[in-house]
N, CA, C and O of each residue as an XYZ file, in Angstrom:
364
protein
N       0.749     -1.148     -0.050
C      -0.030      0.006      0.113
C       0.939      1.211     -0.014
O       2.033      1.167      0.548
N       0.581      2.210     -0.693
C       1.317      3.689     -0.822
C       0.756      4.590      0.211
O      -0.415      4.533      0.584
N       1.599      5.385      0.636
C       1.555      6.334      1.626
C      -0.066      7.432      1.179
O      -0.893      7.909      1.956
N       0.001      7.515     -0.335
C      -1.419      8.314     -0.543
C      -2.618      7.569     -0.250
O      -3.732      8.019      0.019
N      -2.301      6.560     -0.324
C      -3.473      5.423     -0.043
C      -3.885      5.503      1.312
O      -5.076      5.629      1.598
N      -2.866      5.430      2.284
C      -3.096      5.468      3.629
C      -3.677      6.742      4.138
O      -4.546      6.834      5.005
N      -2.992      7.882      3.386
C      -3.501      9.358      4.023
C      -4.606      9.698      3.303
O      -5.178     10.765      3.522
N      -5.041      8.812      2.340
C      -6.444      9.450      1.337
C      -6.109     10.637      0.719
O      -7.015     11.470      0.688
N      -5.113     10.925      0.247
C      -4.588     12.091     -0.255
C      -5.644     12.320     -1.570
O      -6.062     11.359     -2.216
N      -5.963     13.521     -1.831
C      -6.735     14.050     -3.102
C      -6.088     13.957     -4.340
O      -4.875     13.777     -4.241
N      -6.524     14.022     -5.445
C      -5.874     13.730     -6.722
C      -4.696     15.002     -6.783
O      -3.543     14.815     -7.171
N      -5.215     16.270     -6.338
C      -4.067     17.421     -6.331
C      -2.920     17.170     -5.505
O      -1.771     17.279     -5.934
N      -3.175     16.869     -4.448
C      -2.090     16.279     -3.386
C      -1.326     15.133     -4.123
O      -0.107     15.305     -4.106
N      -1.723     14.073     -4.727
C      -1.083     13.225     -5.350
C      -0.141     13.666     -6.417
O       0.994     13.199     -6.520
N      -0.672     14.644     -7.269
C      -0.099     15.211     -8.472
C       1.094     16.060     -7.923
O       2.112     16.177     -8.606
N       0.998     16.568     -6.875
C       2.037     17.535     -6.252
C       3.210     16.839     -5.623
O       4.284     17.406     -5.425
N       2.974     15.642     -5.329
C       3.716     14.657     -4.527
C       4.961     14.151     -5.413
O       4.827     13.569     -6.489
N       6.045     14.420     -4.877
C       7.578     13.897     -5.880
C       7.358     12.276     -5.798
O       7.756     11.699     -6.809
N       6.850     11.511     -4.878
C       6.892     10.004     -4.874
C       5.929      9.491     -5.649
O       6.167      8.445     -6.251
N       4.751     10.088     -5.769
C       3.616      9.594     -6.407
C       4.038      9.051     -7.841
O       4.911      9.642     -8.476
N       3.484      8.057     -8.283
C       3.737      7.330     -9.487
C       2.284      6.941    -10.126
O       1.601      6.094     -9.550
N       1.897      7.463    -11.120
C       0.803      7.106    -11.947
C       0.981      5.990    -12.316
O       2.107      5.597    -12.621
N      -0.429      4.982    -12.389
C      -0.450      3.699    -12.468
C       0.198      3.244    -13.894
O       0.691      2.136    -14.105
N       0.089      4.453    -14.951
C       0.396      4.279    -16.205
C       1.914      4.330    -16.426
O       2.544      3.788    -17.334
N       2.374      5.078    -15.433
C       3.856      4.958    -15.321
C       4.727      3.932    -15.096
O       5.888      3.896    -15.504
N       4.038      2.895    -14.292
C       4.588      1.987    -13.683
C       5.168      0.829    -14.923
O       4.452      0.512    -15.873
N       6.515      0.302    -14.730
C       6.937     -0.369    -15.494
C       7.336     -1.868    -15.113
O       8.452     -1.813    -14.596
N       6.961     -2.939    -15.152
C       7.034     -4.348    -14.694
C       8.326     -5.049    -15.304
O       8.711     -4.612    -16.389
N       8.896     -5.890    -14.832
C      10.018     -6.457    -15.396
C       9.311     -7.766    -16.414
O       9.790     -8.184    -17.468
N       8.315     -8.137    -15.876
C       7.797     -9.037    -16.586
C       7.570     -8.687    -18.329
O       7.741     -9.371    -19.338
N       7.141     -7.383    -18.114
C       6.802     -6.772    -19.511
C       7.917     -6.431    -20.329
O       7.919     -6.649    -21.540
N       8.753     -5.968    -19.790
C      10.147     -5.383    -20.360
C      10.626     -7.006    -20.916
O      10.677     -7.316    -22.106
N      10.905     -7.789    -19.938
C      11.584     -8.954    -20.200
C      10.766    -10.046    -21.294
O      11.343    -10.937    -21.917
N       9.514     -9.794    -21.352
C       8.572    -10.515    -22.103
C       8.543    -11.956    -21.731
O       8.677    -12.909    -22.498
N       8.344    -11.979    -20.418
C       8.233    -13.318    -19.941
C       6.921    -14.002    -20.185
O       5.842    -13.411    -20.151
N       7.072    -15.291    -20.433
C       5.806    -15.896    -20.957
C       4.794    -16.244    -19.558
O       5.178    -16.420    -18.402
N       3.461    -16.275    -20.061
C       2.640    -16.501    -18.697
C       3.003    -17.582    -17.671
O       2.989    -17.384    -16.456
N       3.287    -18.592    -18.185
C       3.712    -19.818    -16.869
C       5.058    -19.428    -16.196
O       5.276    -19.791    -15.040
N       5.974    -18.689    -16.901
C       6.963    -18.270    -15.985
C       6.573    -16.931    -15.079
O       7.001    -16.914    -13.925
N       5.940    -16.038    -15.454
C       5.078    -15.034    -14.656
C       4.293    -15.584    -13.564
O       4.252    -14.965    -12.501
N       3.726    -16.573    -13.694
C       2.645    -17.019    -12.656
C       3.633    -18.019    -11.460
O       3.236    -18.465    -10.383
N       4.816    -18.144    -11.998
C       5.829    -18.985    -11.091
C       6.629    -18.292    -10.515
O       7.386    -18.887     -9.748
N       6.782    -16.772    -10.652
C       7.915    -15.695    -10.041
C       7.238    -14.992     -8.872
O       6.101    -14.526     -8.940
N       8.088    -14.946     -7.700
C       7.493    -14.187     -6.805
C       7.298    -12.547     -7.118
O       6.456    -11.816     -6.596
N       8.140    -12.235     -7.947
C       7.912    -10.550     -8.249
C       6.546    -10.360     -9.022
O       5.954     -9.284     -8.946
N       6.047    -11.424     -9.773
C       4.507    -11.113    -10.256
C       3.437    -11.607     -9.294
O       2.346    -11.041     -9.221
N       3.765    -12.705     -8.531
C       2.586    -13.142     -7.460
C       2.682    -12.024     -6.498
O       1.589    -11.814     -5.972
N       3.720    -11.155     -6.049
C       3.700    -10.057     -5.093
C       3.427     -8.825     -5.734
O       3.344     -7.790     -5.072
N       3.274     -8.840     -7.009
C       3.147     -7.688     -7.810
C       4.038     -6.598     -7.560
O       3.672     -5.473     -7.221
N       5.375     -7.015     -7.762
C       6.498     -6.090     -7.555
C       7.399     -6.274     -8.565
O       8.609     -6.320     -8.345
N       6.864     -6.398     -9.779
C       7.809     -6.142    -10.947
C       8.525     -5.147    -11.246
O       9.455     -5.291    -12.039
N       8.223     -3.840    -10.636
C       8.925     -2.741    -10.624
C      10.254     -2.434     -9.916
O      11.043     -1.513    -10.129
N      10.305     -3.407     -9.046
C      11.593     -3.287     -8.219
C      12.046     -4.948     -7.917
O      12.459     -5.265     -6.801
N      11.949     -5.733     -8.784
C      12.139     -7.504     -8.592
C      13.581     -7.456     -8.006
O      13.776     -8.338     -7.170
N      14.604     -6.656     -8.240
C      15.981     -6.868     -7.548
C      15.843     -6.868     -6.204
O      16.744     -7.368     -5.531
N      14.892     -6.404     -5.683
C      14.896     -6.161     -4.239
C      14.161     -7.495     -3.494
O      13.845     -7.498     -2.304
N      13.957     -8.601     -4.407
C      13.394     -9.987     -3.867
C      14.388    -10.927     -4.213
O      15.147    -10.931     -5.182
N      14.262    -11.781     -3.209
C      15.191    -13.052     -3.741
C      14.068    -14.111     -3.858
O      13.089    -13.983     -3.122
N      14.136    -15.226     -4.791
C      13.507    -16.131     -5.309
C      12.640    -15.782     -6.491
O      11.646    -16.396     -6.877
N      13.146    -14.765     -6.969
C      12.384    -14.572     -8.412
C      13.000    -15.392     -9.668
O      14.155    -15.754     -9.896
N      11.891    -15.536    -10.339
C      12.521    -16.447    -11.634
C      12.949    -15.550    -12.714
O      12.230    -14.946    -13.510
N      14.429    -15.555    -12.609
C      15.130    -14.479    -13.606
C      15.627    -15.257    -14.826
O      16.343    -16.241    -14.639
N      15.309    -14.897    -15.999
C      16.010    -15.718    -17.034
C      15.939    -17.047    -17.012
O      16.819    -17.641    -17.634
N      14.979    -17.784    -16.361
C      14.541    -19.421    -16.228
C      15.513    -19.892    -14.875
O      15.732    -21.082    -14.647
N      15.955    -18.992    -14.180
C      16.504    -19.199    -12.788
C      16.321    -18.867    -11.775
O      16.682    -17.693    -11.682
N      15.835    -19.335    -10.627
C      15.667    -18.896     -9.163
C      17.009    -18.742     -8.396
O      17.816    -19.672     -8.418
N      17.201    -17.898     -7.899
C      18.178    -17.686     -7.013
C      17.863    -17.138     -5.554
O      17.435    -15.999     -5.372
N      18.101    -18.013     -4.568
C      17.509    -17.764     -3.466
C      18.378    -16.609     -2.620
O      17.812    -15.662     -2.074
N      19.667    -16.789     -2.588
C      20.602    -15.933     -1.938
C      20.778    -14.350     -2.497
O      21.391    -14.095     -3.533
N      20.328    -13.627     -1.893
C      20.523    -12.060     -2.312
C      21.753    -11.675     -3.045
O      21.744    -11.128     -4.148
N      22.871    -12.011     -2.330
C      24.297    -11.744     -2.984
C      24.370    -12.254     -4.095
O      24.806    -11.417     -4.886
N      24.114    -13.451     -4.690
C      24.092    -14.117     -5.930
C      23.356    -13.480     -6.733
O      23.835    -13.053     -7.784
N      22.003    -13.279     -6.396
C      20.997    -12.628     -7.359
C      21.288    -11.340     -8.079
O      21.176    -11.050     -9.270
N      21.752    -10.538     -6.876
C      22.020     -8.834     -7.383
C      23.204     -8.883     -8.385
O      23.456     -7.931     -9.122
N      24.026    -10.209     -8.378
C      25.363    -10.490     -9.397
C      24.536    -10.366    -10.626
O      24.821     -9.514    -11.467
N      23.455    -11.227    -10.786
C      22.638    -11.296    -12.177
C      22.079    -10.241    -12.350
O      22.169     -9.826    -13.505
N      21.389     -9.472    -11.491
C      20.748     -8.322    -11.769
C      21.303     -7.307    -12.215
O      20.724     -6.500    -12.942
N      22.596     -7.196    -11.812
C      23.589     -6.107    -12.510
C      23.781     -6.463    -14.121
O      24.189     -5.550    -14.839
N      23.558     -7.492    -14.592
C      23.849     -7.770    -15.968
C      22.392     -7.818    -16.534
O      22.359     -8.180    -17.710
N      21.343     -7.576    -16.046
C      19.964     -7.466    -16.611
C      19.692     -6.355    -17.304
O      20.168     -5.270    -16.970
N      18.976     -6.490    -18.242
C      18.352     -5.295    -19.091
C      17.363     -4.478    -18.247
O      17.302     -3.255    -18.372
N      16.659     -5.096    -17.468
C      15.511     -4.488    -16.724
C      16.159     -3.548    -15.636
O      15.821     -2.379    -15.445
N      17.183     -4.263    -14.922
C      17.769     -3.777    -13.968
C      18.864     -2.237    -14.319
O      18.929     -1.186    -13.681
N      19.409     -2.554    -15.237
C      20.276     -1.444    -15.557
C      19.301     -0.325    -16.198
O      19.709      0.836    -16.162
N      18.143     -0.570    -16.736
C      17.302      0.585    -17.202
C      16.638      1.114    -16.101
O      16.571      2.343    -16.109
N      16.149      0.568    -15.196
C      15.152      1.042    -14.163
C      15.599      1.042    -12.699
O      14.966      1.739    -11.907
N      16.601      0.343    -12.293
C      16.957      0.525    -10.897
C      17.280      1.745    -10.371
O      16.977      1.886     -9.187
N      17.787      2.629    -10.896
C      18.236      3.952    -10.474
C      17.089      5.038    -10.819
O      17.254      6.243    -10.630
N      15.801      4.418    -11.393
C      14.648      5.491    -11.426
C      14.004      5.560    -10.171
O      13.870      4.517     -9.532
N      13.586      6.634     -9.721
C      12.925      6.616     -8.435
C      11.432      6.187     -8.813
O      10.696      6.515     -9.744
N      11.242      5.157     -7.510
C       9.997      4.508     -7.383
C       8.875      5.099     -6.724
O       7.812      4.483     -6.645
């Protein structure tokens, strides 16, 4: 849940907020990486609806592999097209 949902901010307040992200601006890893439906359904990023910050989750299905240890996962993320393009973008 986002802060603007908890605070019940008006549309004007959300638009003026530097952390507010319009739904249309959200980019998910499964869309960029063109994951098949079966892979999306098996991935914790998709299951938890957290495809915009998948590098923060362990156990994601990345390029066909599940890596449960964060230290190893982030090594793979640094080579990933989605991570290199979106990880530095404000969320």
